[in-house]
Phi, psi and omega in degrees: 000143166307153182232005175299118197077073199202089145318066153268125198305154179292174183244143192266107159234173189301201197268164170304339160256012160327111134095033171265333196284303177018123187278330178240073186323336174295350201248336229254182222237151181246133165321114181220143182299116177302313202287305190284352179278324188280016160259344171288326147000287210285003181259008185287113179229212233297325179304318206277294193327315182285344174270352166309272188311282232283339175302293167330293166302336179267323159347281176266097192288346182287328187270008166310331138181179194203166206328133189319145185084347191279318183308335196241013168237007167303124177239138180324109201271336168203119178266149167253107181234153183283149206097322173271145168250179176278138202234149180261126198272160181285169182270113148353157151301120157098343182273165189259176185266173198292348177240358158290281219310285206285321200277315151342319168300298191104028178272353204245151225245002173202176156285317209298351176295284187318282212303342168283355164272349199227135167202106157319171168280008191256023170070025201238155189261123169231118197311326143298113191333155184281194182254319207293028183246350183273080173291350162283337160272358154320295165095002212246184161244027168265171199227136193305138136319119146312147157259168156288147170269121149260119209290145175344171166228016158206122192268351162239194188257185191200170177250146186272171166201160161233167158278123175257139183298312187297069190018128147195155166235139183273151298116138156232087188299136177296076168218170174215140223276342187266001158250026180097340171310155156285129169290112160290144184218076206241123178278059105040114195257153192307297180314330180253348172282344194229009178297167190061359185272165183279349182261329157306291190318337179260356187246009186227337166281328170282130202259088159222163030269139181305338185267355168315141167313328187263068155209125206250138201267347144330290183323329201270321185282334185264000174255013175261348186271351189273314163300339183289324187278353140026231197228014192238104144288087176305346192275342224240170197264315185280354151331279196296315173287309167295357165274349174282309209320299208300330200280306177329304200311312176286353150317283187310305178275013154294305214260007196030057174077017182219141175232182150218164183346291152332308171265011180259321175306339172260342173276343142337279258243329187271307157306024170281157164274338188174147188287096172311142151279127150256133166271138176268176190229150183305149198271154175248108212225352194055044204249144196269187160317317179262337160268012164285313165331294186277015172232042140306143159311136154108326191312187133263131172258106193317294168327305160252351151100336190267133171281099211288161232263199179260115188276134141239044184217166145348276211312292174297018116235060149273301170318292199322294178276035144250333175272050140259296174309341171306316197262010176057027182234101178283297187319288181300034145251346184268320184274357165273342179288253180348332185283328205235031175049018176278065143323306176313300188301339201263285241263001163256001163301301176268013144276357183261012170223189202287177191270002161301309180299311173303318185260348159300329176277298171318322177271006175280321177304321197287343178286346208260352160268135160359137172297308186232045118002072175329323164330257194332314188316300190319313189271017110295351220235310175298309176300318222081030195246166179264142210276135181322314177327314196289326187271010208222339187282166196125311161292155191314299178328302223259341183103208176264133160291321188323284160348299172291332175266351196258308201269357167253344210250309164349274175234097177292141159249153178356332190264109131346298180286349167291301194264023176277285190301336176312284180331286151356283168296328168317307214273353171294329192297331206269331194274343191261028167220008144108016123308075187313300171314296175325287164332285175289019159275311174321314196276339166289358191249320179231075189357061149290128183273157182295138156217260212206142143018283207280329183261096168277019160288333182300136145293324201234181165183335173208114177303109168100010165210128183306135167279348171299329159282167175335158180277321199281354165288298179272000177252038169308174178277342197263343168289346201280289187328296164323327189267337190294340183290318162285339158293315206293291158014289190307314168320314179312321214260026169186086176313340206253353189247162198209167185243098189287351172292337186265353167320312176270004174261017154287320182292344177283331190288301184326293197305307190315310180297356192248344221257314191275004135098009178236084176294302174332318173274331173310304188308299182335298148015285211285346191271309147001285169310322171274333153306334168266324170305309177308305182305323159262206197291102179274014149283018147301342189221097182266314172353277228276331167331314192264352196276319206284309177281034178205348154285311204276326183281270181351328220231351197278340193271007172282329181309114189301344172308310187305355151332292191276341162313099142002138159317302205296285199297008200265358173278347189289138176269163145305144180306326158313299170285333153318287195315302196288308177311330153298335190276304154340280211293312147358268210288304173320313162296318140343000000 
């Protein structure tokens, strides 16, 4: 339709970055020149308009039609272009405009329809037609400036929620206030909501933080006994090694953190599951077949002419290698000793003859055990060598580790540092067959320190779990648990010391213990964590300093103390935390 003698005003639009922070950009509307979109109008034509008009009318039905004479100066009241939201065109003098029409109608079923369409200048949605949209009260025939609609940034209502720090979940219930409904606010506590879940219940059960005074250490030894009876699948191979774990721990917090050999050796021996029989073997003695032959019972002996009779006692063959000594013939008394398991007798005859002859008999004893023999481990381990064991256990084939780390942690030999590597190497072979546990038991018998996430040349870092997996894997609660258990242990026997690497998965178990609605124990954490930060330099760790101090600023109003405080006094932090925050600001000027 012509648009002629129709005064329309230019169109005011925003700044040009109007709506860039905007979250939701598919909505937002792009800006056209008011003067050029209505030449684009007048070239629009008659067809399209009317196909237009007639889209609406089938839509809407109440709007279908209308008063006689009106259809045809009636002007298309909303366009749909892409990109664009809906604006409304101006109006004949006396008509009302096409969004009087719907809310008069009753087709829009809330205000929120309207408002997407009608927007002040202060950007605020008012759920009622504005008036300056009423040209009868006007009385005049000009027409309010259209503005742009910027659309809802939530197109329904909904309920909002937050984590509040003092466990809670905040709720903001879906009501509305401009229409007289009241705004609800409803709090929820974390702790009762996740109550019965598997993950409170493993954070509640555990009597930490382990370093408070009122914590008597029976709690620590009987929940540890609780795990084992548990959380240990004894029929299993990793069952059984996390179950070593749990007993070490509770050795060490028996005994207040110092063990010796001996007693890590019986606690080996008593978790072995069953003694293996190693079958033993004929001594290598380096003797052929036929000269096995002729010194067989029954022979004849070239020599004495006599048929020696069939030994079957001690006692005869004892005689035997003692009349081979009548006739001055040692060797053959050293291979009847050994045919006839008389070690003793071969091995002090041939240290009292050359040292060639001495390691020829030892090495026939040793030929004569199992390949994974504890023995052998021990005489090898003794020789100086690192023991077959260390390279081979783990496998099926091979037996139980336990036997072999038990006969070294034993009987140590002289080089420290052989039976350091000895260990090592065991617990590296265990760890390339996936046996963690095992393995850091191994690195915990030859004080290897822990270290950190990220340096996987480290063995260890969180006692019973590989750092080589996922973070989220490996920073399980229960390895969390576990290593805290093993500072405290450290704790007994050197009160002032810490595992300054675990400091920060203390700070992770506190957000957990804080995500799950028990902020108190959390805060206890976080000043723990500042107390081990404090004793060094923390701008060495500035990180984990400000993350410890901004967990903490949360959290300070859970402190039970503040119970007991005065009013007047109840804005004061703790004292731990003034200090790390300063230490904080410090270093940052620094």
């Amino acid at each position: 339709f012509s648009r002629q003698g129709y005064e329309e005003p230019p169109w005011q639009h925003p700044a040009a970055g109007y709506g860039d922070g905007y979250p939701y950009q598919s909505h937002q509307w792009q800006p056209v020149a008011w003067q050029d979109d209505r030449d684009l109008r007048q070239r629009e034509s008659y067809g399209k308009s009317q196909r237009d008009q007639h889209y609406y009318r089938g839509y809407h039905p109440n709007l279908a039609t209308g008063p006689p004479g009106q259809e045809s100066t009636a002007a298309v009241s909303l366009i749909f272009e892409p990109g664009l939201c809906l604006l409304p065109s101006p109006q004949p003098s006396g008509q009302p405009s096409l969004l009087l029409q719907y809310h008069e109608s009753g087709l829009s079923s809330s205000s929120h329809e309207l408002s997407q369409y009608i927007r002040d200048g202060a950007d605020h949605y008012d759920p009622v037609l504005p008036g300056s949209w009423n040209v009868g009260q006007t009385g005049g025939t000009s027409m309010s400036t259209p503005t742009p609609a910027v659309p809802l940034k939530f197109p329904q209502l909904h309920t909002a929620l937050c984590f509040g720090a003092g466990g809670h979940l905040v709720l903001a219930c879906p009501q509305r206030p401009a229409e007289g409904l009241p705004p609800r606010v409803e709090l929820h506590s974390l702790e009762a909501i996740l109550h019965g879940t598997e993950e409170l219940e493993e954070l509640q059960a555990f009597p930490g933080p382990l370093a408070r005074e009122d914590l008597h250490k029976m709690d620590v030894m009987t929940f540890c006994q609780q795990k084992i009876t548990t959380g240990c699948d004894l029929s299993t191979q990793r069952g059984r090694d996390s179950s070593l774990l749990w007993k070490l721990l509770v050795l060490l917090c028996r005994q207040n953190g110092s063990m010796v050999g001996s007693d890590t050796a019986e606690l080996l021996m008593q978790d072995c599951r069953r003694q293996d029989k190693y079958k033993g073997q004929d001594p290598a003695v380096g003797l052929t077949d036929d000269e096995w032959a002729s010194r067989q019972p029954g022979t004849l002996d070239l020599i004495t002419g006599e048929v020696p009779p069939v030994v079957e006692t001690q006692a005869q063959i004892v005689e035997k290698f003692t009349k081979l000594l009548y006739y001055g013939r040692k060797k053959e008394a050293l291979v009847w000793a050994m045919r006839n398991q008389l070690w003793g007798h071969a091995l002090f005859l041939s240290s009292k003859m050359d040292p060639r002859t001495y390691s020829w008999v030892l090495t026939g004893f040793t030929s004569t055990l199992a390949t994974n023999d504890p023995l052998q481990t021990l005489f090898q381990l003794m020789s100086g060598r690192i023991p077959q064991a260390a390279l081979c256990c783990g496998d099926a084939t091979w037996g139980d580790w336990r036997p072999h780390l038990a006969v070294m942690l034993s009987n140590k030999v002289g080089d420290t540092e052989l039976n350091q590597r000895a260990i090592v190497t065991m617990g590296d072979t265990l760890a390339s067959k996936g046996a963690v546990e095992a393995a850091h038991f191994c690195y915990l018998m030859a004080d290897i320190p822990f270290g950190y996430f990220g340096a996987k040349a480290d063995r260890m870092a969180l006692l019973g779990s590989s750092h080589r997996q996922a973070f989220s894997q490996f920073a399980r609660t229960e390895a969390i648990q576990r290593m805290e258990i093993f500072e405290y242990c450290q704790q007994l026997r050197q009160p002032e010391s810490f595992l300054l690497p675990f400091q920060v998965y203390k700070l992770l178990y506190a957000s957990r213990l804080a995500d799950h609605g028990l902020p108190a124990q959390a805060l206890q954490y976080c000043e723990h964590v500042c107390t081990a930060l404090l004793r060094r330099d923390p701008a060495a760790h500035p990180v984990l300093a400000r993350q410890v101090v901004r967990l903490a600023e949360r959290l300070k109003l859970s402190d039970p103390l503040l119970l007991e405080m005065p009013e007047q006094d109840q804005a004061l932090e703790p004292d731990w935390l003034e200090q790390l925050r300063a230490c904080c600001r410090e270093w940052e000027v620094r």
